[in-house]
PDB file of C-alpha atoms and ligand atoms in Angstrom:
ATOM      1  CA  MET A   1     116.129  86.056 102.671  1.00 66.00           C
ATOM      2  CA  SER A   2     117.456  88.703 105.053  1.00 83.00           C
ATOM      3  CA  ASN A   3     115.738  92.008 105.193  1.00 90.00           C
ATOM      4  CA  PHE A   4     119.146  93.586 104.435  1.00 93.00           C
ATOM      5  CA  SER A   5     121.710  93.160 101.661  1.00 94.00           C
ATOM      6  CA  GLN A   6     125.373  93.862 102.152  1.00 95.00           C
ATOM      7  CA  GLU A   7     126.693  95.998  99.310  1.00 97.00           C
ATOM      8  CA  SER A   8     130.177  97.474  98.389  1.00 98.00           C
ATOM      9  CA  VAL A   9     130.798 101.111  97.794  1.00 98.00           C
ATOM     10  CA  LEU A  10     131.881 101.516  94.098  1.00 98.00           C
ATOM     11  CA  SER A  11     132.442 105.324  94.078  1.00 98.00           C
ATOM     12  CA  VAL A  12     132.163 108.437  96.183  1.00 97.00           C
ATOM     13  CA  HIS A  13     131.674 111.975  94.890  1.00 97.00           C
ATOM     14  CA  HIS A  14     131.938 115.084  97.194  1.00 97.00           C
ATOM     15  CA  TRP A  15     130.051 118.027  95.617  1.00 97.00           C
ATOM     16  CA  THR A  16     130.692 120.475  98.321  1.00 97.00           C
ATOM     17  CA  ASP A  17     131.720 120.605 102.061  1.00 94.00           C
ATOM     18  CA  SER A  18     128.163 119.569 102.801  1.00 93.00           C
ATOM     19  CA  LEU A  19     126.975 117.374 100.000  1.00 96.00           C
ATOM     20  CA  PHE A  20     128.128 114.032  98.667  1.00 95.00           C
ATOM     21  CA  SER A  21     126.935 111.074  96.552  1.00 97.00           C
ATOM     22  CA  PHE A  22     127.956 107.507  96.458  1.00 97.00           C
ATOM     23  CA  THR A  23     127.188 104.445  94.385  1.00 98.00           C
ATOM     24  CA  THR A  24     127.189 100.779  95.551  1.00 98.00           C
ATOM     25  CA  THR A  25     126.739  97.348  94.056  1.00 98.00           C
ATOM     26  CA  ARG A  26     123.081  96.222  93.756  1.00 98.00           C
ATOM     27  CA  ASP A  27     121.688  92.813  94.796  1.00 96.00           C
ATOM     28  CA  PRO A  28     119.902  91.613  91.588  1.00 94.00           C
ATOM     29  CA  SER A  29     116.865  90.812  93.641  1.00 95.00           C
ATOM     30  CA  PHE A  30     116.598  94.353  95.148  1.00 96.00           C
ATOM     31  CA  ARG A  31     113.480  96.138  93.773  1.00 96.00           C
ATOM     32  CA  PHE A  32     112.035  99.614  94.243  1.00 98.00           C
ATOM     33  CA  ARG A  33     109.703 102.069  92.691  1.00 97.00           C
ATOM     34  CA  SER A  34     111.202 105.290  91.292  1.00 98.00           C
ATOM     35  CA  GLY A  35     110.865 107.960  93.937  1.00 97.00           C
ATOM     36  CA  GLU A  36     111.182 105.693  96.904  1.00 96.00           C
ATOM     37  CA  PHE A  37     113.633 105.661  99.820  1.00 96.00           C
ATOM     38  CA  THR A  38     115.185 102.879 101.900  1.00 96.00           C
ATOM     39  CA  LYS A  39     117.392 102.526 104.996  1.00 95.00           C
ATOM     40  CA  ILE A  40     121.174 102.293 104.686  1.00 95.00           C
ATOM     41  CA  GLY A  41     123.745 101.951 107.199  1.00 94.00           C
ATOM     42  CA  LEU A  42     127.000 100.600 108.574  1.00 92.00           C
ATOM     43  CA  LYS A  43     127.856  98.170 111.229  1.00 86.00           C
ATOM     44  CA  VAL A  44     129.248  99.925 114.312  1.00 83.00           C
ATOM     45  CA  ASP A  45     130.479  97.769 117.029  1.00 82.00           C
ATOM     46  CA  GLU A  46     128.767  94.823 115.335  1.00 83.00           C
ATOM     47  CA  LYS A  47     125.383  96.516 115.508  1.00 84.00           C
ATOM     48  CA  PRO A  48     123.737  97.918 112.415  1.00 85.00           C
ATOM     49  CA  LEU A  49     123.142 101.657 112.498  1.00 90.00           C
ATOM     50  CA  LEU A  50     120.729 102.889 109.912  1.00 92.00           C
ATOM     51  CA  ARG A  51     119.301 105.973 108.299  1.00 90.00           C
ATOM     52  CA  ALA A  52     116.649 106.618 105.692  1.00 92.00           C
ATOM     53  CA  CYS A  53     117.966 107.764 102.304  1.00 93.00           C
ATOM     54  CA  SER A  54     116.344 108.286  98.927  1.00 93.00           C
ATOM     55  CA  LEU A  55     117.379 106.099  95.950  1.00 96.00           C
ATOM     56  CA  ALA A  56     118.838 108.409  93.251  1.00 98.00           C
ATOM     57  CA  SER A  57     119.567 105.588  90.862  1.00 98.00           C
ATOM     58  CA  GLY A  58     117.260 104.527  88.168  1.00 98.00           C
ATOM     59  CA  ARG A  59     115.338 101.328  88.897  1.00 96.00           C
ATOM     60  CA  TYR A  60     116.796  99.625  85.864  1.00 96.00           C
ATOM     61  CA  GLU A  61     120.463 100.570  86.821  1.00 97.00           C
ATOM     62  CA  ASP A  62     122.758  97.776  88.091  1.00 97.00           C
ATOM     63  CA  ARG A  63     124.160 100.001  90.859  1.00 98.00           C
ATOM     64  CA  LEU A  64     122.554 101.941  93.597  1.00 98.00           C
ATOM     65  CA  GLU A  65     123.177 105.614  94.172  1.00 98.00           C
ATOM     66  CA  PHE A  66     122.510 107.862  97.179  1.00 97.00           C
ATOM     67  CA  PHE A  67     122.787 111.667  97.514  1.00 96.00           C
ATOM     68  CA  SER A  68     123.172 112.980 101.039  1.00 93.00           C
ATOM     69  CA  ILE A  69     124.136 115.805 103.239  1.00 91.00           C
ATOM     70  CA  LYS A  70     127.125 115.608 105.430  1.00 88.00           C
ATOM     71  CA  VAL A  71     126.107 116.125 109.100  1.00 79.00           C
ATOM     72  CA  PRO A  72     128.933 116.347 111.681  1.00 71.00           C
ATOM     73  CA  ASP A  73     126.909 114.906 114.468  1.00 69.00           C
ATOM     74  CA  GLY A  74     125.104 111.607 114.642  1.00 73.00           C
ATOM     75  CA  LEU A  75     127.146 108.419 114.973  1.00 76.00           C
ATOM     76  CA  LEU A  76     126.211 107.090 111.530  1.00 83.00           C
ATOM     77  CA  ALA A  77     125.910 110.346 109.525  1.00 77.00           C
ATOM     78  CA  SER A  78     129.510 111.407 110.565  1.00 80.00           C
ATOM     79  CA  ARG A  79     130.853 108.029 109.386  1.00 88.00           C
ATOM     80  CA  LEU A  80     128.899 107.843 106.129  1.00 91.00           C
ATOM     81  CA  GLN A  81     130.566 111.057 104.725  1.00 90.00           C
ATOM     82  CA  HIS A  82     133.901 109.229 105.081  1.00 93.00           C
ATOM     83  CA  LEU A  83     132.900 106.217 102.954  1.00 94.00           C
ATOM     84  CA  LYS A  84     135.522 105.193 100.440  1.00 96.00           C
ATOM     85  CA  GLU A  85     135.464 102.739  97.473  1.00 98.00           C
ATOM     86  CA  GLY A  86     135.430  99.146  98.676  1.00 98.00           C
ATOM     87  CA  ASP A  87     133.709  99.786 101.990  1.00 96.00           C
ATOM     88  CA  GLU A  88     130.701  97.709 102.932  1.00 95.00           C
ATOM     89  CA  ILE A  89     127.232  99.130 103.514  1.00 96.00           C
ATOM     90  CA  ILE A  90     123.954  97.659 104.583  1.00 96.00           C
ATOM     91  CA  VAL A  91     120.839  98.298 102.444  1.00 97.00           C
ATOM     92  CA  SER A  92     117.356  97.465 103.570  1.00 96.00           C
ATOM     93  CA  ARG A  93     115.246  95.621 101.040  1.00 96.00           C
ATOM     94  CA  LYS A  94     112.189  97.435 102.359  1.00 96.00           C
ATOM     95  CA  THR A  95     111.607 100.579 100.339  1.00 96.00           C
ATOM     96  CA  THR A  96     108.859 103.060 100.674  1.00 94.00           C
ATOM     97  CA  GLY A  97     107.828 106.647  99.911  1.00 93.00           C
ATOM     98  CA  THR A  98     105.078 108.782  98.661  1.00 92.00           C
ATOM     99  CA  LEU A  99     106.914 110.367  95.644  1.00 95.00           C
ATOM    100  CA  VAL A 100     105.878 107.753  93.117  1.00 95.00           C
ATOM    101  CA  ILE A 101     103.914 108.541  89.977  1.00 95.00           C
ATOM    102  CA  ASP A 102     101.329 105.923  90.991  1.00 93.00           C
ATOM    103  CA  ASN A 103     100.241 108.362  93.723  1.00 92.00           C
ATOM    104  CA  LEU A 104      99.259 110.806  91.044  1.00 95.00           C
ATOM    105  CA  GLU A 105      96.284 110.948  88.684  1.00 95.00           C
ATOM    106  CA  GLY A 106      97.099 111.105  85.000  1.00 94.00           C
ATOM    107  CA  GLY A 107      97.777 114.525  83.659  1.00 95.00           C
ATOM    108  CA  ARG A 108      99.469 116.777  81.160  1.00 96.00           C
ATOM    109  CA  ASN A 109     102.701 117.959  82.774  1.00 98.00           C
ATOM    110  CA  LEU A 110     104.528 116.617  85.855  1.00 98.00           C
ATOM    111  CA  TYR A 111     106.379 119.146  88.061  1.00 98.00           C
ATOM    112  CA  LEU A 112     109.075 117.835  90.353  1.00 98.00           C
ATOM    113  CA  ILE A 113     109.957 120.423  92.879  1.00 98.00           C
ATOM    114  CA  GLY A 114     113.186 119.686  94.951  1.00 97.00           C
ATOM    115  CA  THR A 115     115.510 121.592  97.044  1.00 97.00           C
ATOM    116  CA  GLY A 116     119.024 120.499  98.159  1.00 96.00           C
ATOM    117  CA  THR A 117     119.127 116.720  98.465  1.00 96.00           C
ATOM    118  CA  GLY A 118     115.453 116.663  97.885  1.00 96.00           C
ATOM    119  CA  LEU A 119     116.453 116.277  94.298  1.00 98.00           C
ATOM    120  CA  ALA A 120     117.471 112.658  94.962  1.00 97.00           C
ATOM    121  CA  PRO A 121     114.113 110.822  94.532  1.00 97.00           C
ATOM    122  CA  PHE A 122     113.485 112.862  91.344  1.00 98.00           C
ATOM    123  CA  LEU A 123     116.731 111.547  89.777  1.00 98.00           C
ATOM    124  CA  SER A 124     115.191 108.116  89.809  1.00 98.00           C
ATOM    125  CA  VAL A 125     111.874 109.479  88.601  1.00 98.00           C
ATOM    126  CA  ILE A 126     113.529 111.105  85.534  1.00 98.00           C
ATOM    127  CA  LYS A 127     115.445 107.982  84.669  1.00 98.00           C
ATOM    128  CA  ASP A 128     112.277 105.939  84.448  1.00 98.00           C
ATOM    129  CA  PRO A 129     110.638 105.588  80.939  1.00 98.00           C
ATOM    130  CA  GLU A 130     107.278 105.088  82.637  1.00 98.00           C
ATOM    131  CA  THR A 131     107.374 108.733  83.791  1.00 98.00           C
ATOM    132  CA  TYR A 132     107.458 109.997  80.201  1.00 98.00           C
ATOM    133  CA  LEU A 133     104.722 107.602  79.003  1.00 98.00           C
ATOM    134  CA  ARG A 134     102.397 109.076  81.692  1.00 97.00           C
ATOM    135  CA  PHE A 135     103.214 112.861  81.133  1.00 98.00           C
ATOM    136  CA  GLU A 136     103.742 115.149  78.154  1.00 98.00           C
ATOM    137  CA  HIS A 137     106.412 117.224  79.901  1.00 98.00           C
ATOM    138  CA  VAL A 138     108.384 116.556  82.984  1.00 98.00           C
ATOM    139  CA  VAL A 139     109.587 119.762  84.696  1.00 98.00           C
ATOM    140  CA  LEU A 140     112.424 119.223  87.068  1.00 98.00           C
ATOM    141  CA  LEU A 141     112.903 122.220  89.537  1.00 98.00           C
ATOM    142  CA  HIS A 142     116.012 122.193  91.718  1.00 98.00           C
ATOM    143  CA  GLY A 143     116.328 125.066  94.171  1.00 98.00           C
ATOM    144  CA  CYS A 144     119.547 125.663  96.101  1.00 98.00           C
ATOM    145  CA  ARG A 145     121.235 128.398  98.065  1.00 98.00           C
ATOM    146  CA  ARG A 146     124.461 128.357  95.927  1.00 98.00           C
ATOM    147  CA  VAL A 147     125.382 127.461  92.338  1.00 98.00           C
ATOM    148  CA  ALA A 148     127.956 124.883  93.820  1.00 98.00           C
ATOM    149  CA  ASP A 149     124.937 123.052  95.507  1.00 98.00           C
ATOM    150  CA  LEU A 150     123.294 122.417  92.143  1.00 98.00           C
ATOM    151  CA  ALA A 151     124.577 118.780  92.018  1.00 98.00           C
ATOM    152  CA  TYR A 152     123.865 116.516  89.045  1.00 98.00           C
ATOM    153  CA  GLY A 153     123.243 119.452  86.728  1.00 98.00           C
ATOM    154  CA  GLU A 154     125.850 118.062  84.184  1.00 98.00           C
ATOM    155  CA  MET A 155     124.535 114.574  84.432  1.00 98.00           C
ATOM    156  CA  ILE A 156     121.035 115.852  83.581  1.00 98.00           C
ATOM    157  CA  THR A 157     121.859 118.181  80.727  1.00 98.00           C
ATOM    158  CA  GLU A 158     124.832 116.292  79.261  1.00 98.00           C
ATOM    159  CA  LYS A 159     124.583 112.615  80.050  1.00 98.00           C
ATOM    160  CA  LEU A 160     120.934 111.716  80.360  1.00 98.00           C
ATOM    161  CA  PRO A 161     119.932 112.970  76.886  1.00 98.00           C
ATOM    162  CA  HIS A 162     122.228 110.306  75.446  1.00 98.00           C
ATOM    163  CA  ASP A 163     121.132 107.568  77.739  1.00 98.00           C
ATOM    164  CA  GLU A 164     120.176 104.374  75.986  1.00 97.00           C
ATOM    165  CA  LEU A 165     116.930 103.826  77.875  1.00 97.00           C
ATOM    166  CA  VAL A 166     115.542 107.297  78.461  1.00 98.00           C
ATOM    167  CA  GLY A 167     117.721 109.584  76.147  1.00 98.00           C
ATOM    168  CA  ASP A 168     114.969 110.202  73.593  1.00 98.00           C
ATOM    169  CA  PHE A 169     112.304 110.960  76.164  1.00 98.00           C
ATOM    170  CA  VAL A 170     114.659 113.310  78.084  1.00 98.00           C
ATOM    171  CA  ARG A 171     115.527 115.266  74.852  1.00 98.00           C
ATOM    172  CA  TYR A 172     111.946 115.952  73.967  1.00 98.00           C
ATOM    173  CA  GLN A 173     110.030 115.863  77.262  1.00 98.00           C
ATOM    174  CA  LEU A 174     112.313 116.864  80.235  1.00 98.00           C
ATOM    175  CA  ILE A 175     112.673 120.472  81.205  1.00 98.00           C
ATOM    176  CA  TYR A 176     115.358 121.081  83.789  1.00 98.00           C
ATOM    177  CA  TYR A 177     115.150 124.329  85.798  1.00 98.00           C
ATOM    178  CA  PRO A 178     117.828 124.926  88.432  1.00 98.00           C
ATOM    179  CA  THR A 179     117.580 128.076  90.428  1.00 98.00           C
ATOM    180  CA  VAL A 180     119.590 129.568  93.248  1.00 98.00           C
ATOM    181  CA  THR A 181     118.805 132.149  95.924  1.00 98.00           C
ATOM    182  CA  ARG A 182     122.193 133.328  97.175  1.00 98.00           C
ATOM    183  CA  ASP A 183     124.494 133.560  94.146  1.00 97.00           C
ATOM    184  CA  ARG A 184     124.306 135.131  90.672  1.00 97.00           C
ATOM    185  CA  PHE A 185     122.962 132.674  88.235  1.00 98.00           C
ATOM    186  CA  CYS A 186     120.727 132.553  85.092  1.00 97.00           C
ATOM    187  CA  ASN A 187     117.785 131.496  87.248  1.00 98.00           C
ATOM    188  CA  ARG A 188     117.348 133.247  90.500  1.00 98.00           C
ATOM    189  CA  GLY A 189     114.793 133.018  93.414  1.00 98.00           C
ATOM    190  CA  ARG A 190     112.815 130.608  95.527  1.00 98.00           C
ATOM    191  CA  ILE A 191     110.749 128.121  93.482  1.00 98.00           C
ATOM    192  CA  THR A 192     107.520 129.127  95.187  1.00 98.00           C
ATOM    193  CA  ASP A 193     108.147 132.789  94.139  1.00 98.00           C
ATOM    194  CA  LEU A 194     108.919 131.774  90.646  1.00 98.00           C
ATOM    195  CA  ILE A 195     105.514 129.961  90.525  1.00 98.00           C
ATOM    196  CA  THR A 196     103.661 132.806  92.202  1.00 98.00           C
ATOM    197  CA  SER A 197     105.036 135.457  89.912  1.00 98.00           C
ATOM    198  CA  GLY A 198     104.556 133.404  86.716  1.00 98.00           C
ATOM    199  CA  LYS A 199     108.297 133.860  85.794  1.00 98.00           C
ATOM    200  CA  LEU A 200     108.772 130.138  85.725  1.00 98.00           C
ATOM    201  CA  PHE A 201     106.124 129.550  83.141  1.00 98.00           C
ATOM    202  CA  THR A 202     107.375 132.428  80.984  1.00 98.00           C
ATOM    203  CA  ASP A 203     110.803 130.907  81.038  1.00 98.00           C
ATOM    204  CA  ILE A 204     109.841 127.360  80.266  1.00 98.00           C
ATOM    205  CA  GLU A 205     107.100 128.379  77.932  1.00 98.00           C
ATOM    206  CA  LEU A 206     104.363 126.236  79.469  1.00 98.00           C
ATOM    207  CA  PRO A 207     100.906 127.320  80.847  1.00 97.00           C
ATOM    208  CA  GLU A 208     100.615 128.184  84.586  1.00 97.00           C
ATOM    209  CA  LEU A 209      99.888 125.323  86.978  1.00 98.00           C
ATOM    210  CA  GLU A 210      96.292 124.003  86.776  1.00 97.00           C
ATOM    211  CA  PRO A 211      94.783 121.179  88.920  1.00 97.00           C
ATOM    212  CA  GLN A 212      92.799 119.855  86.025  1.00 96.00           C
ATOM    213  CA  HIS A 213      96.043 119.248  83.974  1.00 97.00           C
ATOM    214  CA  ASP A 214      99.182 119.333  86.018  1.00 98.00           C
ATOM    215  CA  ARG A 215     100.621 117.051  88.761  1.00 98.00           C
ATOM    216  CA  VAL A 216     103.266 118.062  91.244  1.00 98.00           C
ATOM    217  CA  MET A 217     105.711 116.213  93.678  1.00 97.00           C
ATOM    218  CA  ILE A 218     107.682 118.124  96.348  1.00 97.00           C
ATOM    219  CA  CYS A 219     110.708 117.136  98.352  1.00 96.00           C
ATOM    220  CA  GLY A 220     113.211 119.061 100.454  1.00 95.00           C
ATOM    221  CA  ASN A 221     113.447 121.917 102.811  1.00 94.00           C
ATOM    222  CA  PRO A 222     110.469 121.592 105.224  1.00 94.00           C
ATOM    223  CA  ALA A 223     109.481 125.303 104.862  1.00 95.00           C
ATOM    224  CA  LEU A 224     109.448 124.934 101.108  1.00 96.00           C
ATOM    225  CA  VAL A 225     107.293 121.815 101.417  1.00 96.00           C
ATOM    226  CA  ARG A 226     104.913 123.680 103.695  1.00 95.00           C
ATOM    227  CA  ASP A 227     104.720 126.755 101.469  1.00 97.00           C
ATOM    228  CA  ALA A 228     104.494 124.790  98.224  1.00 97.00           C
ATOM    229  CA  ARG A 229     101.705 122.748  99.685  1.00 96.00           C
ATOM    230  CA  GLU A 230      99.764 125.823 100.712  1.00 97.00           C
ATOM    231  CA  LEU A 231     100.312 127.365  97.216  1.00 97.00           C
ATOM    232  CA  LEU A 232      98.959 124.229  95.548  1.00 98.00           C
ATOM    233  CA  VAL A 233      95.958 123.833  97.841  1.00 97.00           C
ATOM    234  CA  ALA A 234      95.074 127.478  97.289  1.00 97.00           C
ATOM    235  CA  LYS A 235      95.110 126.693  93.540  1.00 97.00           C
ATOM    236  CA  GLY A 236      92.629 123.822  94.140  1.00 97.00           C
ATOM    237  CA  PHE A 237      95.173 120.958  93.933  1.00 97.00           C
ATOM    238  CA  VAL A 238      94.169 117.812  95.923  1.00 95.00           C
ATOM    239  CA  GLU A 239      96.904 115.929  97.807  1.00 92.00           C
ATOM    240  CA  GLY A 240      97.519 112.243  96.916  1.00 78.00           C
ATOM    241  CA  ASP A 241      98.685 109.404  99.104  1.00 65.00           C
ATOM    242  CA  HIS A 242      99.082 105.525  99.153  1.00 60.00           C
ATOM    243  CA  GLY A 243      96.135 104.000  97.429  1.00 71.00           C
ATOM    244  CA  GLN A 244      94.498 107.331  96.676  1.00 85.00           C
ATOM    245  CA  PRO A 245      96.033 109.011  93.707  1.00 91.00           C
ATOM    246  CA  ALA A 246      95.394 112.758  93.332  1.00 92.00           C
ATOM    247  CA  GLN A 247      97.135 115.865  92.069  1.00 97.00           C
ATOM    248  CA  PHE A 248     100.133 116.343  94.206  1.00 97.00           C
ATOM    249  CA  ALA A 249     102.347 114.454  96.595  1.00 95.00           C
ATOM    250  CA  PHE A 250     105.084 115.477  99.005  1.00 93.00           C
ATOM    251  CA  GLU A 251     107.562 113.508 101.071  1.00 86.00           C
ATOM    252  CA  LYS A 252     107.012 114.148 104.791  1.00 73.00           C
ATOM    253  CA  GLU A 253     109.504 111.653 105.918  1.00 67.00           C
ATOM    254  CA  PHE A 254     112.284 113.420 103.893  1.00 63.00           C
ATOM    255  CA  ALA A 255     111.273 116.843 105.310  1.00 52.00           C
ATOM    256  CA  GLU A 256     111.814 115.491 108.790  1.00 51.00           C
ATOM    257  CA  ARG A 257     115.044 113.515 108.296  1.00 57.00           C
ATOM    258  CA  ASN A 258     116.875 116.019 106.260  1.00 54.00           C
ATOM    259  CA  ASN A 259     116.109 119.227 108.263  1.00 48.00           C
ATOM    260  CA  LEU A 260     119.666 120.437 108.949  1.00 42.00           C
ATOM    261  CA  SER A 261     118.477 122.295 111.991  1.00 39.00           C
ATOM    262  CA  SER A 262     117.250 119.017 113.531  1.00 38.00           C
ATOM    263  CA  SER A 263     120.228 117.018 112.403  1.00 38.00           C
ATOM    264  CA  ARG A 264     120.999 116.356 115.990  1.00 33.00           C
ATOM    265  CA  LYS A 265     118.346 113.648 116.057  1.00 38.00           C
ATOM    266  CA  LYS A 266     119.575 110.243 116.758  1.00 39.00           C
ATOM    267  CA  ASP A 267     120.453 107.691 114.075  1.00 41.00           C
ATOM    268  CA  LEU A 268     118.021 104.877 113.741  1.00 43.00           C
ATOM    269  CA  HIS A 269     119.081 101.592 115.321  1.00 39.00           C
ATOM    270  CA  GLY A 270     118.902  98.474 113.135  1.00 37.00           C
ATOM    271  CA  PRO A 271     117.218  95.216 114.212  1.00 31.00           C
TER     272      PRO A 271
HETATM  273  P1  A2P B   1     116.736 130.803 100.725  1.00 81.93           P
HETATM  274  O1  A2P B   1     118.181 130.896 100.402  1.00 81.93           O
HETATM  275  O2  A2P B   1     115.932 132.076 100.342  1.00 81.93           O
HETATM  276  O3  A2P B   1     116.433 130.422 102.170  1.00 81.93           O
HETATM  277  P2  A2P B   1     118.195 125.008 102.459  1.00 81.93           P
HETATM  278  O4  A2P B   1     119.590 124.833 102.067  1.00 81.93           O
HETATM  279  O5  A2P B   1     118.061 125.955 103.694  1.00 81.93           O
HETATM  280  O6  A2P B   1     117.468 123.737 102.756  1.00 81.93           O
HETATM  281  O7  A2P B   1     117.447 125.816 101.259  1.00 81.93           O
HETATM  282  C1  A2P B   1     117.457 125.242  99.933  1.00 81.93           C
HETATM  283  C2  A2P B   1     116.654 126.172  99.039  1.00 81.93           C
HETATM  284  O8  A2P B   1     115.284 126.281  99.532  1.00 81.93           O
HETATM  285  C3  A2P B   1     117.221 127.644  99.214  1.00 81.93           C
HETATM  286  O9  A2P B   1     117.289 128.201  97.874  1.00 81.93           O
HETATM  287  C4  A2P B   1     116.200 128.335 100.011  1.00 81.93           C
HETATM  288  O10 A2P B   1     116.071 129.670  99.789  1.00 81.93           O
HETATM  289  C5  A2P B   1     114.942 127.607  99.544  1.00 81.93           C
HETATM  290  N1  A2P B   1     113.858 127.744 100.610  1.00 81.93           N
HETATM  291  C6  A2P B   1     113.932 127.839 101.958  1.00 81.93           C
HETATM  292  N2  A2P B   1     112.794 128.059 102.523  1.00 81.93           N
HETATM  293  C7  A2P B   1     111.813 128.119 101.520  1.00 81.93           C
HETATM  294  C8  A2P B   1     110.513 128.368 101.375  1.00 81.93           C
HETATM  295  N3  A2P B   1     109.750 128.501 102.447  1.00 81.93           N
HETATM  296  N4  A2P B   1     109.856 128.464 100.268  1.00 81.93           N
HETATM  297  C9  A2P B   1     110.669 128.262  99.086  1.00 81.93           C
HETATM  298  N5  A2P B   1     111.985 128.037  99.067  1.00 81.93           N
HETATM  299  C10 A2P B   1     112.512 127.996 100.271  1.00 81.93           C
END
């Protein structure tokens, strides 16, 4: 079997000038763990050009979904944003990533901290029944600059609670907390500040973060990842990794590949 499958684009959704999502067909033999990423790409001059992208679809869904920034430079990235229904796309069968609940010890509440497209891996995590069997509450924090950047809000609040597979879990156990820093909105401020000030816990009516009970996963803006890690370590949280479950995990790979300021980095070349 080839390391890549060829899929067709089923739909494309442009959220803003800089954010878009698309869905593709899914080879029935393609497997991944919720929270992982893979490489996707296009054939350019008969050569596959690839980039890492988190899987935003649930592992039981029959289509794949990706949520990405539009970057004007980069041979592949500039083409991906012009995808349309029916286009062919290459998807690597090799999936990886640290944002999987197996990297965490059991606990009371699971906090998923994502900014921008750092939300993507957590979309697959909140669509997985296993997540709700492991934790009492799942708190999904999505931090963005603008209200318009809060992609998937309606899917999370309107659609997912009625989902056949996870709807019951979502209604009782999922707490969605979107927050913005540069617009007026019901929740305002950086996620780290909301944790430090305690406002988050007052709003969601849960106890403050404690390493004995709570587990955290972080993905998104590199400065946020750095500051959130520091904050957790200062509270006594221990970092987890492959084969060594602990109290929090973050996606280093994501922080590097989605740093807008470093978006000039080259697209990855396929085999
Ligand atoms: P801010 O608007 O105050 O910079 P970006 O689009 O730059 O990746 O940012 C996404 C969100 O992450 C924004 O709300 C941004 O807030 C926030 N953010 C950026 N840096 C940090 C940080 N060091 N700690 C917490 N949040 C951050």
